Structure formats: C-alpha cells, structure tokens
XYZ file of C-alpha atoms in Angstrom:
587
model
C 36.413 -207.418 58.880
C 37.473 -211.040 58.625
C 39.914 -211.804 55.809
C 40.590 -215.502 56.233
C 39.958 -218.412 58.569
C 42.469 -221.248 58.378
C 43.873 -224.152 60.384
C 46.828 -226.525 60.456
C 44.199 -229.285 60.468
C 44.821 -230.765 56.951
C 41.148 -231.452 56.257
C 39.955 -227.985 57.307
C 38.366 -225.958 54.537
C 40.101 -222.600 54.594
C 37.756 -219.677 54.060
C 38.347 -216.298 52.464
C 35.972 -213.384 52.874
C 35.577 -210.104 51.050
C 34.200 -206.758 52.210
C 30.418 -206.528 52.189
C 28.136 -209.546 51.854
C 29.621 -213.059 52.007
C 27.438 -216.169 51.715
C 28.824 -219.541 52.801
C 26.694 -222.292 51.291
C 26.229 -225.907 52.303
C 25.297 -228.185 49.427
C 23.534 -231.495 49.464
C 26.041 -234.046 48.255
C 25.287 -236.161 45.217
C 23.356 -239.288 46.125
C 22.439 -238.024 49.572
C 19.078 -239.143 50.909
C 16.384 -236.955 52.391
C 17.347 -238.254 55.816
C 20.846 -236.819 55.546
C 21.006 -233.424 57.198
C 23.347 -230.550 56.528
C 23.231 -229.597 60.184
C 26.686 -231.118 60.546
C 28.185 -229.352 57.542
C 29.759 -226.651 59.661
C 27.551 -223.597 59.142
C 26.889 -223.207 62.865
C 30.412 -224.344 63.656
C 31.733 -221.345 61.691
C 29.978 -219.026 64.128
C 31.364 -221.053 67.049
C 34.852 -220.829 65.549
C 34.634 -217.057 65.215
C 33.571 -216.849 68.864
C 36.405 -219.198 69.843
C 38.943 -216.888 68.211
C 37.301 -213.797 69.662
C 37.678 -214.813 73.292
C 34.776 -217.225 73.712
C 34.816 -219.632 76.655
C 36.179 -223.044 75.758
C 34.920 -225.290 78.525
C 35.300 -229.068 78.536
C 32.199 -229.466 76.339
C 33.529 -227.184 73.611
C 33.982 -228.852 70.210
C 37.468 -227.354 70.056
C 38.499 -229.413 73.067
C 37.225 -232.659 71.585
C 39.804 -235.324 70.796
C 39.407 -234.693 67.066
C 40.017 -230.916 67.162
C 42.009 -230.172 70.321
C 45.480 -230.841 68.823
C 44.952 -228.374 65.981
C 45.338 -224.611 65.865
C 42.730 -222.424 64.203
C 43.626 -219.009 62.906
C 41.689 -215.982 61.765
C 43.062 -212.937 59.989
C 40.869 -210.005 60.976
C 41.156 -206.240 61.233
C 41.909 -205.269 64.818
C 42.128 -201.537 64.948
C 43.476 -200.287 61.619
C 45.426 -203.339 60.477
C 44.890 -207.062 59.898
C 46.135 -209.368 62.644
C 46.445 -213.153 62.652
C 44.764 -214.655 65.720
C 45.546 -218.286 66.613
C 44.093 -220.539 69.308
C 43.925 -224.277 69.962
C 41.740 -226.448 72.136
C 44.799 -228.014 73.769
C 45.809 -224.597 75.183
C 42.557 -222.629 75.201
C 43.757 -220.088 77.756
C 46.350 -218.587 75.358
C 46.012 -216.831 71.994
C 48.872 -216.284 69.569
C 49.014 -213.021 67.652
C 50.923 -212.018 64.556
C 50.716 -208.502 63.205
C 51.445 -204.844 63.967
C 50.859 -205.032 67.708
C 53.603 -202.632 68.842
C 51.239 -199.645 68.835
C 48.447 -201.381 70.714
C 47.334 -199.670 73.950
C 47.885 -202.959 75.775
C 50.986 -204.874 74.807
C 50.816 -208.685 74.526
C 53.583 -210.829 75.983
C 56.248 -212.336 73.738
C 56.861 -216.073 74.038
C 60.531 -216.606 74.917
C 60.809 -219.798 72.827
C 58.784 -219.021 69.705
C 58.972 -215.243 69.701
C 55.195 -215.072 69.157
C 53.055 -212.451 70.812
C 50.545 -213.877 73.258
C 47.536 -212.857 75.284
C 45.718 -214.833 77.909
C 42.083 -215.253 76.921
C 41.009 -212.880 79.720
C 43.521 -210.249 78.574
C 42.348 -210.733 74.989
C 38.762 -210.023 75.959
C 39.728 -206.883 77.851
C 41.844 -205.720 74.943
C 39.094 -206.349 72.377
C 36.588 -204.592 74.585
C 38.786 -201.519 74.713
C 39.782 -201.460 71.041
C 36.505 -202.536 69.414
C 33.955 -201.059 71.819
C 35.820 -198.435 73.828
C 35.263 -200.225 77.133
C 37.296 -199.231 80.141
C 40.044 -201.534 81.370
C 39.960 -199.927 84.819
C 40.391 -202.269 87.758
C 37.678 -200.406 89.672
C 35.174 -203.141 90.508
C 32.337 -200.630 90.956
C 32.662 -199.640 87.297
C 32.720 -203.208 86.014
C 29.957 -204.674 88.148
C 26.914 -205.069 85.914
C 28.694 -203.034 83.260
C 28.928 -203.871 79.549
C 31.401 -206.615 78.622
C 33.062 -207.385 75.333
C 31.622 -210.863 75.111
C 28.058 -209.690 75.636
C 28.374 -206.825 73.131
C 30.110 -208.996 70.542
C 27.366 -211.631 70.711
C 24.938 -209.220 69.024
C 27.243 -209.296 65.973
C 27.499 -213.090 65.832
C 24.426 -214.748 67.354
C 24.953 -218.363 68.376
C 22.357 -220.996 67.765
C 24.025 -223.178 70.399
C 23.307 -220.442 72.962
C 19.696 -220.164 71.752
C 20.443 -216.706 70.433
C 17.431 -216.451 68.104
C 14.743 -215.942 70.759
C 14.178 -212.205 70.500
C 16.043 -209.164 69.193
C 17.424 -207.840 72.485
C 18.500 -211.265 73.795
C 21.536 -213.024 72.318
C 21.411 -216.091 74.609
C 18.776 -217.992 76.552
C 20.650 -217.446 79.824
C 21.284 -213.752 79.248
C 19.857 -211.782 82.151
C 17.433 -208.904 81.586
C 19.863 -206.400 83.123
C 22.623 -207.495 80.744
C 20.280 -206.934 77.800
C 19.458 -203.448 79.071
C 23.104 -202.526 79.618
C 24.415 -203.977 76.348
C 21.656 -202.617 74.090
C 21.845 -199.179 75.748
C 25.597 -199.095 75.170
C 25.311 -200.160 71.520
C 22.582 -197.574 70.887
C 24.791 -194.838 72.305
C 22.697 -194.305 75.451
C 24.061 -194.007 78.984
C 24.689 -197.612 80.008
C 25.519 -196.565 83.562
C 21.831 -195.973 84.275
C 20.678 -199.583 83.627
C 23.829 -200.644 85.428
C 22.679 -198.673 88.476
C 19.190 -200.118 88.081
C 20.628 -203.618 88.431
C 22.641 -202.604 91.500
C 19.386 -201.285 92.930
C 17.554 -204.536 92.122
C 20.342 -206.526 93.760
C 20.070 -204.444 96.916
C 16.277 -204.718 96.867
C 16.528 -208.478 96.589
C 18.997 -208.683 99.461
C 16.839 -206.470 101.654
C 13.706 -208.435 100.719
C 15.389 -211.697 101.710
C 16.603 -210.146 104.945
C 13.144 -208.808 105.730
C 11.649 -212.223 105.022
C 14.213 -213.931 107.228
C 13.521 -211.427 110.003
C 9.808 -212.242 109.847
C 9.742 -215.994 109.396
C 11.472 -216.837 112.678
C 14.864 -217.817 111.321
C 16.334 -214.453 112.271
C 13.309 -212.830 113.855
C 14.435 -213.566 117.395
C 17.907 -212.365 116.531
C 17.025 -209.072 114.879
C 13.802 -208.044 116.639
C 12.415 -204.604 115.937
C 14.527 -201.472 115.864
C 12.637 -200.075 118.895
C 13.257 -203.231 120.944
C 16.927 -203.328 120.001
C 17.325 -199.633 120.773
C 16.003 -200.233 124.316
C 18.305 -203.196 124.809
C 21.264 -201.127 123.612
C 20.502 -198.417 126.214
C 20.183 -200.949 129.048
C 23.307 -202.872 128.070
C 25.398 -199.728 127.668
C 24.285 -198.558 131.143
C 25.374 -201.913 132.566
C 28.729 -201.547 130.831
C 29.210 -198.072 132.344
C 28.421 -199.359 135.850
C 30.882 -202.199 135.485
C 33.582 -199.871 134.230
C 32.990 -197.575 137.193
C 33.328 -200.560 139.540
C 36.535 -201.573 137.831
C 37.875 -198.012 138.075
C 37.312 -197.903 141.868
C 38.082 -201.547 142.588
C 40.934 -202.171 145.098
C 42.489 -205.588 145.146
C 42.905 -206.773 148.778
C 45.998 -208.924 149.389
C 45.306 -212.285 151.083
C 41.576 -211.717 150.574
C 40.816 -215.414 150.934
C 42.810 -215.705 154.195
C 40.975 -212.730 155.679
C 37.642 -214.195 154.619
C 38.638 -217.447 156.326
C 39.724 -215.644 159.537
C 36.457 -213.676 159.637
C 34.507 -216.908 159.328
C 36.529 -218.521 162.141
C 35.951 -215.508 164.430
C 32.233 -215.612 163.696
C 32.106 -219.259 164.672
C 34.085 -218.515 167.877
C 31.752 -215.658 168.852
C 28.778 -217.900 168.254
C 30.312 -220.629 170.415
C 31.018 -218.141 173.235
C 27.447 -216.909 173.100
C 26.174 -220.475 173.339
C 28.377 -221.156 176.375
C 27.249 -217.937 178.089
C 23.643 -218.939 177.561
C 24.321 -222.283 179.210
C 26.019 -220.628 182.201
C 23.208 -218.113 182.629
C 20.720 -220.964 182.758
C 22.942 -222.665 185.376
C 23.030 -219.479 187.528
C 19.265 -219.292 187.449
C 19.015 -222.893 188.590
C 21.591 -222.354 191.353
C 19.880 -219.208 192.597
C 16.577 -221.039 192.709
C 18.155 -223.863 194.745
C 19.759 -221.335 197.072
C 16.405 -219.745 197.807
C 14.601 -222.962 198.601
C 17.391 -224.557 200.681
C 16.379 -224.861 204.580
C 16.992 -227.352 207.526
C 14.336 -229.898 208.542
C 11.730 -228.709 211.140
C 12.458 -230.757 214.439
C 9.839 -228.869 216.502
C 7.169 -230.127 214.247
C 8.176 -233.699 215.013
C 8.006 -233.007 218.758
C 4.534 -231.551 218.412
C 3.392 -234.685 216.678
C 4.624 -236.848 219.486
C 3.059 -234.583 222.088
C -0.267 -234.624 220.422
C -0.038 -238.356 220.473
C 0.370 -238.130 224.285
C 3.797 -239.563 223.997
C 6.297 -237.915 226.329
C 9.785 -238.087 224.972
C 12.644 -238.435 227.366
C 15.053 -235.526 227.820
C 17.760 -237.484 226.072
C 15.696 -237.704 222.876
C 14.886 -234.032 222.978
C 18.565 -233.292 223.382
C 19.313 -235.498 220.401
C 16.771 -233.621 218.220
C 18.495 -230.379 219.122
C 21.826 -231.736 217.974
C 20.346 -232.953 214.735
C 18.808 -229.571 214.087
C 22.177 -227.887 214.538
C 23.740 -230.432 212.171
C 21.198 -229.748 209.490
C 21.617 -226.048 209.816
C 25.321 -226.506 209.309
C 24.684 -228.598 206.180
C 22.337 -225.995 204.761
C 24.840 -223.260 205.382
C 27.534 -225.288 203.642
C 25.179 -225.976 200.742
C 24.381 -222.315 200.340
C 28.044 -221.458 200.438
C 28.729 -224.028 197.685
C 25.850 -222.740 195.491
C 27.076 -219.185 195.941
C 30.538 -220.234 194.882
C 29.139 -221.986 191.793
C 27.129 -218.878 190.900
C 30.215 -216.677 191.255
C 32.257 -219.064 189.117
C 29.615 -219.070 186.368
C 29.371 -215.284 186.453
C 33.161 -215.043 186.221
C 33.173 -217.342 183.173
C 30.468 -215.220 181.533
C 32.485 -212.064 182.173
C 35.637 -213.606 180.640
C 33.719 -214.798 177.589
C 32.151 -211.373 177.100
C 35.595 -209.810 177.214
C 36.891 -212.356 174.675
C 33.884 -211.916 172.444
C 34.319 -208.137 172.443
C 37.943 -208.565 171.370
C 36.958 -211.040 168.640
C 34.170 -208.760 167.439
C 36.611 -205.829 167.148
C 38.936 -207.993 165.015
C 36.029 -209.184 162.878
C 34.933 -205.592 162.262
C 38.465 -204.729 161.191
C 38.532 -207.627 158.739
C 35.074 -206.840 157.346
C 36.108 -203.238 156.833
C 39.110 -204.387 154.840
C 37.034 -206.846 152.800
C 34.345 -204.238 152.088
C 36.914 -201.731 150.891
C 38.033 -203.993 148.020
C 38.007 -207.507 146.685
C 40.064 -210.467 145.608
C 42.076 -210.481 142.388
C 39.908 -213.325 141.131
C 36.810 -211.198 141.693
C 38.427 -208.338 139.796
C 39.227 -210.634 136.871
C 35.661 -211.974 136.791
C 34.270 -208.440 136.920
C 36.588 -207.425 134.107
C 35.543 -210.452 132.041
C 31.869 -209.717 132.625
C 32.413 -206.084 131.620
C 34.078 -207.191 128.376
C 31.242 -209.596 127.691
C 28.670 -206.874 128.290
C 30.620 -204.488 126.064
C 30.687 -207.077 123.250
C 26.978 -207.663 123.722
C 26.339 -203.925 123.463
C 28.385 -203.723 120.271
C 26.523 -206.681 118.788
C 23.216 -205.064 119.660
C 24.351 -201.846 117.984
C 25.178 -203.706 114.783
C 21.847 -205.509 114.880
C 20.151 -202.163 115.468
C 21.855 -200.740 112.370
C 20.583 -203.688 110.319
C 17.103 -203.467 111.795
C 16.931 -199.734 111.102
C 18.194 -200.327 107.599
C 15.580 -203.015 107.029
C 12.835 -200.721 108.260
C 13.981 -197.597 106.438
C 15.540 -198.941 103.273
C 12.289 -199.498 101.375
C 11.598 -195.776 101.201
C 15.215 -195.047 100.321
C 15.189 -197.583 97.495
C 11.945 -196.175 96.151
C 13.544 -192.740 96.135
C 16.594 -194.133 94.343
C 14.411 -195.904 91.777
C 12.533 -192.656 91.121
C 15.859 -190.831 90.734
C 17.127 -193.397 88.240
C 13.854 -193.262 86.321
C 14.176 -189.486 86.051
C 17.834 -189.786 85.017
C 16.821 -192.323 82.359
C 14.126 -190.025 81.029
C 16.573 -187.136 80.872
C 19.199 -189.256 79.137
C 16.753 -190.434 76.491
C 15.600 -186.859 75.998
C 19.163 -185.587 75.638
C 20.047 -188.383 73.193
C 16.835 -188.134 71.249
C 18.742 -187.868 67.959
C 20.441 -191.239 68.530
C 17.126 -192.874 69.380
C 15.466 -191.311 66.359
C 18.269 -192.589 64.145
C 17.845 -196.143 65.453
C 14.060 -195.963 65.048
C 14.318 -194.753 61.453
C 16.927 -197.338 60.447
C 14.774 -200.121 61.876
C 11.695 -198.739 60.148
C 13.491 -198.546 56.775
C 14.752 -202.107 57.106
C 11.401 -203.576 58.142
C 9.599 -201.514 55.486
C 11.862 -203.025 52.836
C 10.860 -206.514 53.983
C 7.153 -206.093 54.593
C 4.352 -203.904 53.366
C 3.842 -202.414 56.807
C 6.938 -201.145 58.531
C 7.899 -202.480 61.922
C 8.296 -200.321 64.989
C 11.237 -199.962 67.355
C 10.328 -198.267 70.636
C 12.742 -197.205 73.353
C 11.113 -196.050 76.557
C 12.055 -195.219 80.133
C 10.389 -197.311 82.823
C 10.760 -197.602 86.580
C 12.652 -200.837 85.925
C 15.122 -199.453 83.412
C 15.165 -198.887 79.650
C 12.677 -200.922 77.642
C 13.495 -201.693 74.009
C 10.670 -203.312 72.073
C 10.405 -204.432 68.467
C 7.134 -205.027 66.680
C 6.379 -206.265 63.189
C 2.906 -207.411 62.201
C 2.277 -211.176 62.356
C 5.060 -211.531 64.901
C 3.635 -214.852 66.094
C 5.204 -216.380 63.016
C 8.663 -217.864 63.566
C 9.845 -216.248 60.349
C 8.588 -212.813 61.403
C 10.388 -213.100 64.764
C 13.619 -213.959 62.968
C 13.227 -210.977 60.671
C 12.801 -208.767 63.736
C 16.208 -210.034 64.865
C 17.619 -209.448 61.373
C 16.446 -205.825 61.300
C 17.602 -205.216 64.862
C 21.072 -206.658 64.260
C 21.529 -204.763 60.995
C 20.443 -201.569 62.738
C 23.010 -202.143 65.525
C 25.735 -202.891 62.957
C 24.922 -199.654 61.106
C 24.961 -197.527 64.265
C 28.112 -199.108 65.718
C 30.066 -198.825 62.467
C 29.076 -195.187 62.001
C 30.409 -194.421 65.458
C 33.659 -196.305 64.802
C 32.686 -199.107 67.145
C 32.198 -202.851 66.802
C 34.098 -205.739 65.219
C 33.507 -204.528 61.645
C 31.412 -207.545 60.713
C 27.998 -209.112 61.299
C 27.496 -212.889 61.134
C 24.159 -214.642 60.730
C 23.703 -218.373 60.975
C 21.347 -220.133 58.562
C 18.970 -220.742 61.490
C 17.995 -217.078 61.368
C 16.252 -217.708 58.049
C 14.336 -220.798 59.167
C 10.646 -220.378 58.396
C 11.216 -217.155 56.449
C 9.507 -216.732 53.098
C 11.880 -216.949 50.119
C 11.002 -213.434 49.032
C 11.873 -212.039 52.456
C 15.163 -213.958 52.414
C 16.018 -212.373 49.062
C 15.132 -208.924 50.354
C 17.099 -209.529 53.552
C 20.228 -210.545 51.621
C 19.892 -207.480 49.435
C 19.466 -205.260 52.481
C 22.489 -206.844 54.133
C 24.602 -206.317 51.025
C 23.452 -202.718 50.581
C 23.910 -201.666 54.199
C 27.257 -203.418 54.590
C 28.591 -201.673 51.480
C 27.088 -198.265 52.243
C 28.095 -198.142 55.918
C 31.353 -200.067 55.564
C 31.149 -203.371 57.385
C 31.155 -207.042 56.462
C 28.048 -209.227 56.486
C 28.633 -213.005 56.586
C 25.721 -215.404 56.121
C 25.684 -219.212 56.201
C 22.869 -220.984 54.304
C 21.824 -224.232 52.788
C 22.169 -223.887 49.017
C 18.576 -224.934 48.384
C 17.382 -222.172 50.739
C 19.189 -219.526 48.691
C 16.505 -217.629 46.754
C 16.636 -217.929 42.988
C 14.602 -214.830 42.370
C 13.042 -211.953 44.261
C 16.132 -209.789 43.821
C 16.006 -206.395 42.198
C 17.232 -206.139 38.626
C 21.013 -206.027 38.387
C 21.590 -207.630 41.760
C 23.603 -210.823 41.224
C 23.541 -212.948 44.364
C 26.239 -215.187 42.876
C 28.829 -212.442 43.319
C 28.580 -212.827 47.076
C 28.855 -216.614 47.377
C 32.113 -217.858 48.920
C 34.218 -220.059 46.609
C 34.431 -222.784 49.261
C 31.220 -224.728 49.698
C 30.351 -227.120 52.440
C 28.475 -230.380 51.921
C 26.682 -232.993 53.999
C 29.218 -235.685 53.075
C 29.606 -237.860 56.108
C 33.374 -237.737 56.535
C 34.840 -234.900 54.504
C 32.191 -232.448 53.424
C 31.950 -230.284 56.550
C 33.999 -227.277 57.559
C 36.506 -229.397 59.487
C 36.595 -232.201 56.931
C 35.807 -234.803 59.561
C 33.066 -235.914 61.901
C 33.456 -235.788 65.653
C 31.283 -236.386 68.675
C-alpha cells in the first residue's frame, strides 16, 4: 500500500493514505465560475506521479521534466515486499531513483551512492526489481523468455489506469497503444493462466507476418527474380555444383608450364615460318612447270622451209646462199641446245630449293609439335589463377543459390508448418484453461458478484480459447453507454486486484482516476465506492479514488456506511495558482 506521497517542492500538498478505501477530492473554490475546470487540480496528476515513482517513462514531454517541476524531488512511502520503503525521483535526474528503507534483504541489491550514502537503482533496474518482487517475474537475461513476455509496467498499469494514456477504453486494454498480444499476455498472467501460450502465439504471428511479407516480395517482382521457385533454384544448384566440381578437377590436374608465353610466341613464329616456306615452294613449283613447258617447245628455225619457198617461186639460190643457210641452222641449233641447258639448270635449282625448304619445314614442324605438346600438357600461371578465381566465384554462386533455395523452400513449406503450430498452441491453450478451470471460475464469479451489485442483471466475464490466443470478454447490458463501459472496467480491475492480492501478487493498491466515473449514474458511483471499500478491506489491499467533490454521491449508500470516513484530509481545489496538487500551474 501507499502510506504517503511528499515532495521538497514547498507548495506540494503532501498526501497520507490509509488501508482500504481512500478518496481524494477536488473542490470548487469559492467564487469560481462555471468556466473554471478542476481538470488542473491534480487528480490525474496523482496517477501520473504514482507511475513516475513506480518506474514510468519520463520522456521530454513528461510534466516532471517541465521547468516548474524538474528541480524538485517527489517521494512515496510504499510497502515493497514486507516493509515500507521511501522512493524518491526527480525530473532533473529521471534515470535514477533513491531508496530509503530495509533493502539489505532484497533479492537484488541497489547501489549505494558514494557521496550521499543513499541506495539507488537505475529506472530500468527498478522496473526489473519491482517486476520480480511484486509480480514474480523472472529477471533472467534469456531474451527468448522476455520477448513478448509480461512486463512490470504493463501489469502495473491495470492497477493504476492512466487517462493520459487513454486507459479507459475497455477492460483488457490499459492504453490506446497497447498491442493485442500484450493484453493477452498481461491479462493471462494476472488471471493465473499460462502466459507463455499467448507469448508463443505472438511469436507465431510475428513469423507469419515476416513470411507473408517475404512471400509478397517474392511474387511482386522485387525479389521474384532473385528467389524464383524452389524447383528452379534446386536445378540451378545442381548445375552450378557440377561446374564447381569440374573446375576443381581441372585445378587438381593443372600443371603450370614455365615460360608459357615464350613457348606460345615461339610456336607462333614457327607457324609463320612454315607458312612462308610453303608459299615459296608453291612459287618454285609454278616456276618449274613454266620452265618445263618452255623446254618442251624450244626448237631451231626451219631453213629448209625457206628454201622450198624460194624454189617454188622459181628462184634459184646461189650455192653461197645455201651454204649460209646451213651455217645459220647450225647456229640456231647451238642456241637451242644452250637454252635447254639453261632451263634444265633453272629447273634443277628450283627443285633443290624446294627440297631444302621441305627439310627445313620438317624440322620446324617437329619443334612446333614439341612446343604444342608442352603447352597442351599444362598452362600459364595466369591461366591457373583465372581458373582458380572462376572456381571460387562458381563456388560462391552455388552457396548463394543454396541459401536462396533454403529460403524458397521455407516460403513454400512454412504455411503448413505455421498452421500446425497454431493448432498446437490452440490445443495447449484449451488444455491450460481446462486445467486451471478453478481460477477461471473464481474470476468469473467475482466479476459476476461485482456487476450484480451494481446492476439488476449481472455482467458476464468469458474467457475462451481461440486460434488467435486467449479471448477475454466482458459484457454488461446497455454497454453502449459510456458509464456502463466504465463500470465494466471498474469490475474488471477490482476482480484483478482481488485475485492478485489473494495470490500474494501485485502492488497492494488499486488507483482509479475520476475519469472512470464520468457518465456514471450517482447510484452506481455510490455502489462502486462501497464495493471498493468492502473488497479492499476483505481481501487486504488499498483502493485510492480521485473525484470532484460535487460528483461524490450524497446518498445511495447502505445504512451505516459513512463515506466521509474514507475522504483524505487534504483536498484539492481549482484555484488558479495554489489549489492543485503541486500548488502551482505549469505548461
């Protein structure tokens, strides 16, 4: 329970609370007009202050970090464990809390400030400690246990709903931004059900969402070309791995040839030489053919033919002319013989050149075959390096394809697996609710008793197992009314406070802001305050309510119930500068 809330801010109105019901009223100051509101009196700020001292986040927009409040320390004396402890925190140093009390036996020891001697916790450590002491949460560093698991701040918010977080929407939701999975986990934990099951449901939903996004990306063209189908990728893996094996075999048998480039150059030179020799031989063979043809057709001029011409012309040549023709004929025969001898010599010379070239070409061809044999038996170092690089590239490609194949197979097969997992969790949830039927029945009956005390027809609390996790529903007739919805929250919160306190869990108090009673009939408010007082006393927790004084019912209470006994001695007002909880106005 909370004993006191104080501050070193001189204008702060220190508050003292008793066990059971405590009502903090805000009065309308004398002479105030209808336009003056008591929304700034500090009723909601009290709830914010309790959250601030119980590990709430103090971001830059927090009122406790405003220029008016940041320099001051606020302190709450509350039972932590079995003894009262003073808890101090300021907006100027929101990450640290100062503690004063019997902390030596705590399961987690706070640090001691070397200068002041005060015990300290960081705000994160304070949350973990409160979660362990007040709600039995694990402080294990195992991330798998904490992910989507119950947290102190979420559980505590059901015992002090915040209007600033829009915490009056529905019974199972303490803030507008609270996720559905967090509601399932927190409510299951507070009801005494297995909170690991809704935790696993959320892990499943997260995986389903990731797979759905991946499937969508694989279909819409962004990743479709990259992932392909599992069958296509499997084929590409086989082909690429075969290519890798071939390259590795080549590398294993590869022999680096020294001076590979020089040998390649020599082989090219020899090839050019052989080609040149062949061209020259062709030219000489053509020359031989021409010479042989000339040799065959070469003959002396026919002198007898000339004589016959003269004779037929009845011209008788003298003996001297005939003798001269004979000499000429002999001369020509000599020339022809010389010509034939020359052509024969030319033919022999050409044939000799051809023979020499053939011999040279054979020698060059033998050398070229030797070089080609060497080159074919291995390769250059540069070629080996390129082959090795290509093999590494192919190996990396094969590994990438394998990974893509794993993803593609997972995409294609995971839907069935997730459906199986969802069915398993649904069955586990059903079994858990069956095994803990007594706890569920207790919660149902408490809620029914509370709602029956408020309305003629009792409300209904249902807890069911669905394929999407546990479903907790609250129903009271005429629930479209704002007042009825708020009374659903009232009954739900009181039920949780009863159950938690009976199991030795929770902060030991329940706080309701005046906004919870907006739109509620005066008679229901009276009954609600009575119920809060009765349950808090009977079960053993503290119930703190903030209200406007004119909203406090004047009748509707049972005989002997004096509402005045529960009103806090300090009263807030709507006075502009000094009437609120902090005794000052701030932006």
